Coordinates of C-alpha atoms and ligand atoms in Angstrom, one line a residue:
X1 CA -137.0 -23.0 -94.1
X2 CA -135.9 -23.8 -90.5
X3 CA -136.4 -21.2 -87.5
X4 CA -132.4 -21.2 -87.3
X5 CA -131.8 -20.3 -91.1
X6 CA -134.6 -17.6 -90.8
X7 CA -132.5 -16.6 -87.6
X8 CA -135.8 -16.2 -85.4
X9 CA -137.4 -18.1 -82.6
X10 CA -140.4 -19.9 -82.7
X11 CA -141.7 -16.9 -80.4
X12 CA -140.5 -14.3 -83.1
X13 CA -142.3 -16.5 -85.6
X14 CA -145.5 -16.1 -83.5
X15 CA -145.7 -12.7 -83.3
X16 CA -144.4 -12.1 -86.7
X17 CA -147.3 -13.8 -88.0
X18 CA -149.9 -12.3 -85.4
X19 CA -148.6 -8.7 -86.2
X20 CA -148.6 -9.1 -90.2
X21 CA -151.3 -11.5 -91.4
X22 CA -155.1 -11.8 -91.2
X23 CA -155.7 -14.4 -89.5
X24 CA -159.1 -16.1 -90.1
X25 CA -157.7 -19.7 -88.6
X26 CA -158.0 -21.2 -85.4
X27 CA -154.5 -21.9 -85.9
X28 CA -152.9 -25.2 -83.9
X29 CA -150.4 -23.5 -81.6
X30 CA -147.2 -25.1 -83.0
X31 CA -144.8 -23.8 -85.8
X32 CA -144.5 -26.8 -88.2
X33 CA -141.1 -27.5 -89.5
X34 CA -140.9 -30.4 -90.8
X35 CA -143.4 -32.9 -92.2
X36 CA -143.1 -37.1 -93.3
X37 CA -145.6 -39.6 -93.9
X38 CA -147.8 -39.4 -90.6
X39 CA -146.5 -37.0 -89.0
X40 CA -145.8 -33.2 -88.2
X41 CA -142.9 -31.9 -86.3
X42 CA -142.6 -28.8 -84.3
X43 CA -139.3 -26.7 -83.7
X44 CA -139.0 -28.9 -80.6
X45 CA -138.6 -31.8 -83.0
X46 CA -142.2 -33.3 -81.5
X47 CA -144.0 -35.6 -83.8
X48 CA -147.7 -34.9 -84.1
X49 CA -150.1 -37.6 -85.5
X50 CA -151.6 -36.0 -88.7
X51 CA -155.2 -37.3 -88.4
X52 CA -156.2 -34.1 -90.8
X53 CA -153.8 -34.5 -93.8
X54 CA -153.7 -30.7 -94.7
X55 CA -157.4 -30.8 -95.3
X56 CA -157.4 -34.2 -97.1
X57 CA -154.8 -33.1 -98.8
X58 CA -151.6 -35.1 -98.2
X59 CA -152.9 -38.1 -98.9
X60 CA -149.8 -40.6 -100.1
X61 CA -148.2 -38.9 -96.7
X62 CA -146.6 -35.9 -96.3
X63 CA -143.9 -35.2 -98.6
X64 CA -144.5 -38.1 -100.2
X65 CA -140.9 -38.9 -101.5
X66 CA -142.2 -39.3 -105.0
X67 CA -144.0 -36.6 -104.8
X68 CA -141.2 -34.4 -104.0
X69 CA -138.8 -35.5 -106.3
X70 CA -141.3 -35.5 -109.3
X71 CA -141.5 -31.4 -108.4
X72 CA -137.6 -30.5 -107.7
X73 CA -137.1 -32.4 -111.0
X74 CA -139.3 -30.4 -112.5
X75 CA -137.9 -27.1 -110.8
X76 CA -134.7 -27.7 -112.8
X77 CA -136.6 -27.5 -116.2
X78 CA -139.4 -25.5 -116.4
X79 CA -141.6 -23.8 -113.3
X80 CA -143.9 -21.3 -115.1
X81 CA -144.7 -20.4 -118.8
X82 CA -148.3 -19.6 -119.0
X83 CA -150.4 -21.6 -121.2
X84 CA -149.0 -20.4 -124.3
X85 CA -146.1 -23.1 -125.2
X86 CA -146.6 -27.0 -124.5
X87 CA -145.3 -28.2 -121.4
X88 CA -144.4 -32.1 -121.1
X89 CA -146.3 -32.6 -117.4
X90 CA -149.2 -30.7 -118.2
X91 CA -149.8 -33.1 -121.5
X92 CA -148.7 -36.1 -119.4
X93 CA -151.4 -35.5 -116.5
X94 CA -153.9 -34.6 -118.9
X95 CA -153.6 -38.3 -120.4
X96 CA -153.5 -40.0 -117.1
X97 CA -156.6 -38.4 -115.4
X98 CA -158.6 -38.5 -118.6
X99 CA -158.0 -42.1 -119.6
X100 CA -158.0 -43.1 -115.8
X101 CA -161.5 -41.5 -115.1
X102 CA -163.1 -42.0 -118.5
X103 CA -163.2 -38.1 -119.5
X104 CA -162.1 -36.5 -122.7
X105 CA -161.4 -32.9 -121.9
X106 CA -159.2 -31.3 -118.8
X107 CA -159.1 -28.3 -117.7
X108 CA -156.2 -27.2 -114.8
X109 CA -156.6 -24.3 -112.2
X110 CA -154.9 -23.8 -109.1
X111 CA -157.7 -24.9 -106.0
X112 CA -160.8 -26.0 -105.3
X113 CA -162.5 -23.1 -105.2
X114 CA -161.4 -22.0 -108.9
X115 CA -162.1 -25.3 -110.1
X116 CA -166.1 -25.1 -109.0
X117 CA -165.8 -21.3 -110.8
X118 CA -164.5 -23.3 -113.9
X119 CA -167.1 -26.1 -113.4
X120 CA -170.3 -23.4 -112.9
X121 CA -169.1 -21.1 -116.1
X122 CA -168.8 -24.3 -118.1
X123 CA -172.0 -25.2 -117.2
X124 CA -174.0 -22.0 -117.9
X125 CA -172.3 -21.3 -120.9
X126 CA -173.1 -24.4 -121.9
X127 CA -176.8 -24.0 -121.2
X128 CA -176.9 -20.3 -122.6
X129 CA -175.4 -21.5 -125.8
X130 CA -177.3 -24.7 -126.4
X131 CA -180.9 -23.3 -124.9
X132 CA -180.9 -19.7 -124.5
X133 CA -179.6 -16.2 -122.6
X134 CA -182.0 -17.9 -119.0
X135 CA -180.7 -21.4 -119.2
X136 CA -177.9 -20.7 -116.4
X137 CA -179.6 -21.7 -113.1
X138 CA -177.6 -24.3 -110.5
X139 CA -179.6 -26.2 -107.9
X140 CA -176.8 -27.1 -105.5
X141 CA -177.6 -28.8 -101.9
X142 CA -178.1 -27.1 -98.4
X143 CA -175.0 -27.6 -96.4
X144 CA -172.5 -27.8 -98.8
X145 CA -169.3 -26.4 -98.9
X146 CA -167.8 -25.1 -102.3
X147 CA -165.8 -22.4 -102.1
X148 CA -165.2 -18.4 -101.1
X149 CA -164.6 -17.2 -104.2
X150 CA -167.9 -15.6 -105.7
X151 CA -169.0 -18.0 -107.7
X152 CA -168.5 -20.8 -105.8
X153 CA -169.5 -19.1 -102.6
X154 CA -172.6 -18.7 -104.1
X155 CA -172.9 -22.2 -104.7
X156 CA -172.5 -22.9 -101.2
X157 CA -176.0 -23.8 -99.6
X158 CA -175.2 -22.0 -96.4
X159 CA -176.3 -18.6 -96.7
X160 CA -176.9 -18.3 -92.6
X161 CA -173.2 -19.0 -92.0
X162 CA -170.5 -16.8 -91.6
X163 CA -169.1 -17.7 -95.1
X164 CA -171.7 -15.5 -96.9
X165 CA -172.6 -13.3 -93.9
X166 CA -171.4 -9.4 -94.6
X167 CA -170.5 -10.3 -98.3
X168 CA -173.2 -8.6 -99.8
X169 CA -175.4 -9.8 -102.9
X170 CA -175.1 -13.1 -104.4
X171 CA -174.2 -13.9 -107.5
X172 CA -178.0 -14.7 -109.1
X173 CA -178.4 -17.4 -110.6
X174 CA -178.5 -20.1 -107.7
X175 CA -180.8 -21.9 -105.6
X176 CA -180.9 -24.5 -102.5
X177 CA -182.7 -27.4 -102.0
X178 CA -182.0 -30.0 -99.1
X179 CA -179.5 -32.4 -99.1
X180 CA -180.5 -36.0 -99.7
X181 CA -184.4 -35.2 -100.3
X182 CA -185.0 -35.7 -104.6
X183 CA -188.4 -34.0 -104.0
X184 CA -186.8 -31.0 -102.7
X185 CA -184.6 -30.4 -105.9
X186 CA -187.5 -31.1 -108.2
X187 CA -189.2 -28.6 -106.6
X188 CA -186.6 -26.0 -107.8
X189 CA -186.1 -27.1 -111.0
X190 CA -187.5 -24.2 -113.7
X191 CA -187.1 -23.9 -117.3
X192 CA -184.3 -21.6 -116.6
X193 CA -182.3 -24.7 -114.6
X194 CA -179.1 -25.9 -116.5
X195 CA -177.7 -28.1 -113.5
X196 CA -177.4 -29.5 -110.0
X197 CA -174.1 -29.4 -108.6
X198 CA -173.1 -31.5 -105.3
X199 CA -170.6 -32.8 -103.5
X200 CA -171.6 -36.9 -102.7
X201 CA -170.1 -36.5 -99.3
X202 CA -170.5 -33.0 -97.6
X203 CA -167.0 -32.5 -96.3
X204 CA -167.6 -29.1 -94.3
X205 CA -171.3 -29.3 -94.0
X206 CA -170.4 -32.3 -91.3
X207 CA -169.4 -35.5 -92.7
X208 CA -172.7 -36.0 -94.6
X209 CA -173.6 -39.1 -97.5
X210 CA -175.8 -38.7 -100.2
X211 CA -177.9 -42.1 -100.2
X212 CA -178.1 -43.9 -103.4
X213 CA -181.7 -43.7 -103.3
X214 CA -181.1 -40.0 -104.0
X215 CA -177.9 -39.9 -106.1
X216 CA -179.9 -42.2 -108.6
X217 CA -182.8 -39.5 -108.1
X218 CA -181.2 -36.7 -108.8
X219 CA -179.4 -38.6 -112.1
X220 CA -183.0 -39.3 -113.4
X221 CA -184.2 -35.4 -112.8
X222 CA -181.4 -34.4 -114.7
X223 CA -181.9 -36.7 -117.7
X224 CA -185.9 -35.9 -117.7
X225 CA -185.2 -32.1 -117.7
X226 CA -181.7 -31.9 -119.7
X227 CA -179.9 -31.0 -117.2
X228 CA -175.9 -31.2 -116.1
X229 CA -175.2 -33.3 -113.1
X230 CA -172.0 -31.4 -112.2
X231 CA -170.2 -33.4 -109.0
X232 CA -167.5 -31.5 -106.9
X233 CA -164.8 -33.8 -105.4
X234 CA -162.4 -31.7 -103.5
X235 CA -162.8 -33.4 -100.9
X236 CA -164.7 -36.9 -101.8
X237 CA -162.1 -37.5 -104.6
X238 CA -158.5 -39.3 -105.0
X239 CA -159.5 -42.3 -103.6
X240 CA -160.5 -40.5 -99.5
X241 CA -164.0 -42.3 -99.9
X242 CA -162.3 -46.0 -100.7
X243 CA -162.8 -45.6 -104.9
X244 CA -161.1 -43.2 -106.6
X245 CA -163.6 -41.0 -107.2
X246 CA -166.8 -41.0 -104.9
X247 CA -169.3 -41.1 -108.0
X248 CA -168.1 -44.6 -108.8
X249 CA -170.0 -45.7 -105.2
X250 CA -173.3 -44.7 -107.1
X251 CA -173.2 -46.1 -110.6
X252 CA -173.3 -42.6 -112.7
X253 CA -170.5 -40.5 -114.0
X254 CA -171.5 -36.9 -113.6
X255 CA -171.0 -34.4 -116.8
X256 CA -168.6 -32.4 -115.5
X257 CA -166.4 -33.1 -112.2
X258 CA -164.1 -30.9 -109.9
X259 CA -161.0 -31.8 -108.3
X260 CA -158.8 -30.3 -106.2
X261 CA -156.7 -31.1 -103.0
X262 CA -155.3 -34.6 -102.9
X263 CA -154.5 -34.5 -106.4
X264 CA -151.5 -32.5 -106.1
X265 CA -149.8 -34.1 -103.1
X266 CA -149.5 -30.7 -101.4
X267 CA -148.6 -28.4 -104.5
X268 CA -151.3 -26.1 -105.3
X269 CA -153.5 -27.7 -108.6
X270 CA -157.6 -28.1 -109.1
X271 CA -159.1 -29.0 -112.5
X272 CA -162.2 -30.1 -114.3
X273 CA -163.3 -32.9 -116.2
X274 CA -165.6 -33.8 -118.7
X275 CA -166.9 -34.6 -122.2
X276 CA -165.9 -33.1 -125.7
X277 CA -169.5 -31.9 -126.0
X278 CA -169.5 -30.1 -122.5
X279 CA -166.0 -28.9 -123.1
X280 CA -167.1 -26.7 -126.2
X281 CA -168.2 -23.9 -123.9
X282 CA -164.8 -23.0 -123.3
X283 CA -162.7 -21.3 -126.6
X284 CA -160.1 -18.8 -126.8
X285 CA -160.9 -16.2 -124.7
X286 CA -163.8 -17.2 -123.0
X287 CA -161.8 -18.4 -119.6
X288 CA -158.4 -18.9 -118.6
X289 CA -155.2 -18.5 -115.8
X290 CA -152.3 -18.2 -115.1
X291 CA -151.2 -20.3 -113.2
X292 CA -153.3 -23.1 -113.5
X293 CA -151.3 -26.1 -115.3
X294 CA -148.2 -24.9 -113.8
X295 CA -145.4 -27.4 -114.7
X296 CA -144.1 -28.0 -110.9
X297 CA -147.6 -28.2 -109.7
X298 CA -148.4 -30.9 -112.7
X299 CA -145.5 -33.1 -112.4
X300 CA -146.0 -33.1 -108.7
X301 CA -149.3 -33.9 -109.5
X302 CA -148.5 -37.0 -112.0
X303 CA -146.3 -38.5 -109.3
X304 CA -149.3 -38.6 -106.8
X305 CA -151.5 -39.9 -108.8
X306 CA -149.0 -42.7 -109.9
X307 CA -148.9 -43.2 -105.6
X308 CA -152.2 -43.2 -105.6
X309 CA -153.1 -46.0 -107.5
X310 CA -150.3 -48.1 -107.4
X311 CA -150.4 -48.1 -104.4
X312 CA -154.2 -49.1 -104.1
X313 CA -155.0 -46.1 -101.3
X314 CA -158.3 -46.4 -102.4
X315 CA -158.6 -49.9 -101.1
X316 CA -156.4 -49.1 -98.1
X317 CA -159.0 -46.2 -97.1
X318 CA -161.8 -48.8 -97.4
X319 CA -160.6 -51.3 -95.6
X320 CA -158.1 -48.9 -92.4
X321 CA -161.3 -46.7 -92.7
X322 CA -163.6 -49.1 -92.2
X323 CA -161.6 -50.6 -89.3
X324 CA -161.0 -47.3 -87.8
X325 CA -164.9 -46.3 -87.8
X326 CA -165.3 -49.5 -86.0
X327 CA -163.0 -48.5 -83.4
X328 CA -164.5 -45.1 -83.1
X329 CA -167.6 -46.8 -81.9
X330 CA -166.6 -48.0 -78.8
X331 CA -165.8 -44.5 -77.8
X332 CA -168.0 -42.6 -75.0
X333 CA -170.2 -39.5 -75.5
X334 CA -171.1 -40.9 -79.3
X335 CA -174.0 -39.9 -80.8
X336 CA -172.7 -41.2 -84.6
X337 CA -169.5 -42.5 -86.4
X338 CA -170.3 -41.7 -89.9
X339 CA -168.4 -41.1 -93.2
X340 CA -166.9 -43.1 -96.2
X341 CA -163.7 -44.5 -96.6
X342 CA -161.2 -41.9 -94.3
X343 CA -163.8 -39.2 -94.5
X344 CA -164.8 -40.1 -90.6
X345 CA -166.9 -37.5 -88.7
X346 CA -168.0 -38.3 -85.0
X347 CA -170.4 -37.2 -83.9
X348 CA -170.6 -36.2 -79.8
X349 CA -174.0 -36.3 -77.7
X350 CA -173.4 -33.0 -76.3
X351 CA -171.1 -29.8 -77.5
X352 CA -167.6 -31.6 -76.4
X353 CA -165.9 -30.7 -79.9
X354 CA -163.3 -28.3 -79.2
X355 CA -162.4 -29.5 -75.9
X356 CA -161.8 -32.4 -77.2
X357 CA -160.0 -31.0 -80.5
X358 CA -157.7 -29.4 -78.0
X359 CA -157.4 -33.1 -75.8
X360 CA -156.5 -34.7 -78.8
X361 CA -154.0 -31.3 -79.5
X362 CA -152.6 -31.7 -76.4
X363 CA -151.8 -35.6 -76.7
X364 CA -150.2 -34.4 -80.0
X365 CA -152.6 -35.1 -82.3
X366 CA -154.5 -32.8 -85.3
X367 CA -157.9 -33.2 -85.8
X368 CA -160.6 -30.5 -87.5
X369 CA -163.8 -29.7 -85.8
X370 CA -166.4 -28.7 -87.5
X371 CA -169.7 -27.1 -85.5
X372 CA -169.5 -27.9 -81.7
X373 CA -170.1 -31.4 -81.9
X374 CA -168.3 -33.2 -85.0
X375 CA -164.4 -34.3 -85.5
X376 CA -163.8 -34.7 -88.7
X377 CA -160.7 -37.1 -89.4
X378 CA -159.2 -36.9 -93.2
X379 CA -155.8 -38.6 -92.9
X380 CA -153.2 -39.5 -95.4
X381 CA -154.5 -42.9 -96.8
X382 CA -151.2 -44.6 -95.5
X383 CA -152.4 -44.3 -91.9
X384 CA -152.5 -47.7 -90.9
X385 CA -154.6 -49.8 -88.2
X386 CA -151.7 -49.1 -85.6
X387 CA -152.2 -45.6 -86.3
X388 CA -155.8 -45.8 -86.1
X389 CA -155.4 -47.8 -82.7
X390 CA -153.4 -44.6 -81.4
X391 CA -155.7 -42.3 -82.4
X392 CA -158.7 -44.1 -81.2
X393 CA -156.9 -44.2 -77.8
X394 CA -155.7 -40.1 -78.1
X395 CA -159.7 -39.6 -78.7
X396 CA -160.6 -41.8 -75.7
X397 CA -158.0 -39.7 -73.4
X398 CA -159.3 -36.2 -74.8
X399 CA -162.8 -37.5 -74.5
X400 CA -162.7 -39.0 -70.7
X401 CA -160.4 -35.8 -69.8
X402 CA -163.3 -33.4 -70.1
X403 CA -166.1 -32.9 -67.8
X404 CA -169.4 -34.2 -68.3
Ligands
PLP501 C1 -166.1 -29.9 -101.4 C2 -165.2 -28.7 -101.4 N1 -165.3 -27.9 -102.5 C3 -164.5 -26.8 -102.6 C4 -163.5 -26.5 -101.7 C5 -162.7 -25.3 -101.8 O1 -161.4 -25.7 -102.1 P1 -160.1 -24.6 -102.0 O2 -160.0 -24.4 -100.5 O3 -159.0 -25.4 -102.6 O4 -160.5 -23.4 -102.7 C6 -163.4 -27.3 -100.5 C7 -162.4 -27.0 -99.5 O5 -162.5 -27.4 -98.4 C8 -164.2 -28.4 -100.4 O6 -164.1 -29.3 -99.4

């Protein structure tokens, strides 16, 4: 919708949404219009350089072409039936993903979030059916990020932060060891431990890598002790890390794996995968959703993935991210450059972050900051090394503009 078919003004819009909504965003202080490929446009018509991609989210562009025909395709057929009848994208997605990543069993829901609440019921059910009613324990990592729903809030390492703060009780059932330290896990393990759950780069929790020293730790603790190695890639996966899934830079294939985000170009779709063995849990009943496996959202999904790999953006993120961390390095005020792929986090020396979010906003460009000291940059995996190049230089400007 445009502000002149809506018949307001971007002002209008403004206070519209600062009168109705609750607003728990630091929200960049344009109204978006229009979107394509690289870009954002505001209701001036002003391009801004999307150096965020909806939360690594758009990542063959925005509005990828394909990806927008696959869904007004669909929107002439079928948008919503429930689960009950067969749809044709559902069954077609299913295929691709499983045969693609090597899983037998899918599972759709509609975001991240409900896809980790899918991943952690799978997983205790699992372990209360196969061992007993206290086999339902998750060790998940300090820092991470992997949800706000209940479940998957509880999963989330970072019980300081205003995420759980004022929420009351956790859901039992969890426990926190730190990130990147095998020791630490073992420590937590108990017989009533069915699984450690992590994310192989912490998005959220500041741009962090799990080193293969520990990945191939944590794989061995969960063989010795029977335990599920559940991995979630929101963030890492569709091919942001430079592979298509992050697991495949450490060797192992995790039992069960969430997905969210990229996957669906922009329309709301998470999932799970994993093995017909693990995927017994679930029967008739014992979960489900409404939404999730929506036929838009699926054939929207189908064409991204098709993007995706044809299009090798897996590669592309290795190599442009791998350029563009270069360049990052020859900025001032740098204490790190870190990340995989286009999941870049730079670190400043001192608390510069959101002056220089705002720089960089200011010289039309969108950036996340995360803490007071780390950018995180999760383009769409077209950006190119002339986009990177402008960025580099917006970061330079925003940098050298504030006061040391
Ligand atoms: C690693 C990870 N897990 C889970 C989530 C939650 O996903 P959603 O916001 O779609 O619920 C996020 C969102 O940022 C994430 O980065």
């Amino acid at each position: 919708m445009l502000l002149k078919d809506a018949g307001k003004t971007a002002d209008e819009i403004r206070a519209l949404v600062k009168k109705y909504m609750i607003e728990t965003y630091e929200r960049y202080d344009f109204i978006c219009e229009r979107v394509e490929g690289m870009y954002l446009y505001n209701e001036k018509g002003e391009g801004y350089l999307d150096f965020y991609g909806g939360i690594a989210v758009n990542s063959t562009g925005n509005r990828n072409p394909k990806v927008v025909a696959a869904a007004k395709e669909q929107l002439d057929h079928v948008i919503h039936t429930f689960n009950y009848p067969y749809t044709i994208p559902q069954a077609l997605l299913a295929e691709k993903v499983c045969t693609l990543l090597g899983y037998d069993k899918i599972f759709y829901q509609n975001s991240g979030t409900e896809a980790n609440e899918a991943m952690i019921k799978m997983a205790r059910k699992y372990g209360i059916e196969k061992y007993g009613p206290e086999r339902y324990h998750i060790i998940t990592a300090k820092n991470s990020f992997h949800g706000r729903t209940m479940g998957s809030l509880a999963a989330t390492g970072q019980p300081q932060s205003a995420c759980h703060i004022g929420f009351g009780p956790m859901l039992p059932g969890f426990s926190y060891a730190e990130f990147n330290n095998v020791e630490a896990f073992k420590a937590q393990i108990t017989p009533n431990t069915i699984a450690i759950m992590l994310e192989l780069v912490q998005g959220e929790g500041g741009v962090n890598s799990a080193t293969p020293e520990f990945v191939e730790g944590i794989r061995k603790l969960c063989a010795d002790n029977k335990l599920l190695f559940l991995v979630d890639e929101i963030q890492t996966g569709w091919c942001r890390t430079g592979k298509v899934m992050a697991y495949e830079h450490y060797g192992f294939k995790p039992d069960i794996l969430s997905m969210a985000k990229a996957i669906g170009g922009g329309m709301p779709i998470g999932a799970i995968v994993t093995s017909s063995e693990i995927a017994k849990a679930f029967n008739p009943g014992s979960h489900g959703t409404t939404y999730g496996g929506n036929s838009v959202a699926c054939a929207a999904a189908l064409a991204q993935v098709n993007e995706l790999i044809d299009n090798d953006l897996a590669g592309k993120a290795e190599k442009v991210g791998a350029y563009f961390m270069n360049k990052l390095r020859t900025l001032p005020r740098i204490k790190e450059v870190r990340g995989k792929g286009f999941l870049v986090g730079v670190e400043f020396i001192d608390p510069i972050g959101l002056d220089v979010k705002h720089g960089c906003f200011d010289r039309k460009m969108l950036v996340t900051l995360i803490g007071k000291n780390l950018i995180r940059m999760i383009p769409p995996l077209i950006a190119t090394e002339a986009d990177c190049d402008k960025a580099v230089e917006i970061l330079r400007a925003s940098i050298e503009a504030v006061k040391a």
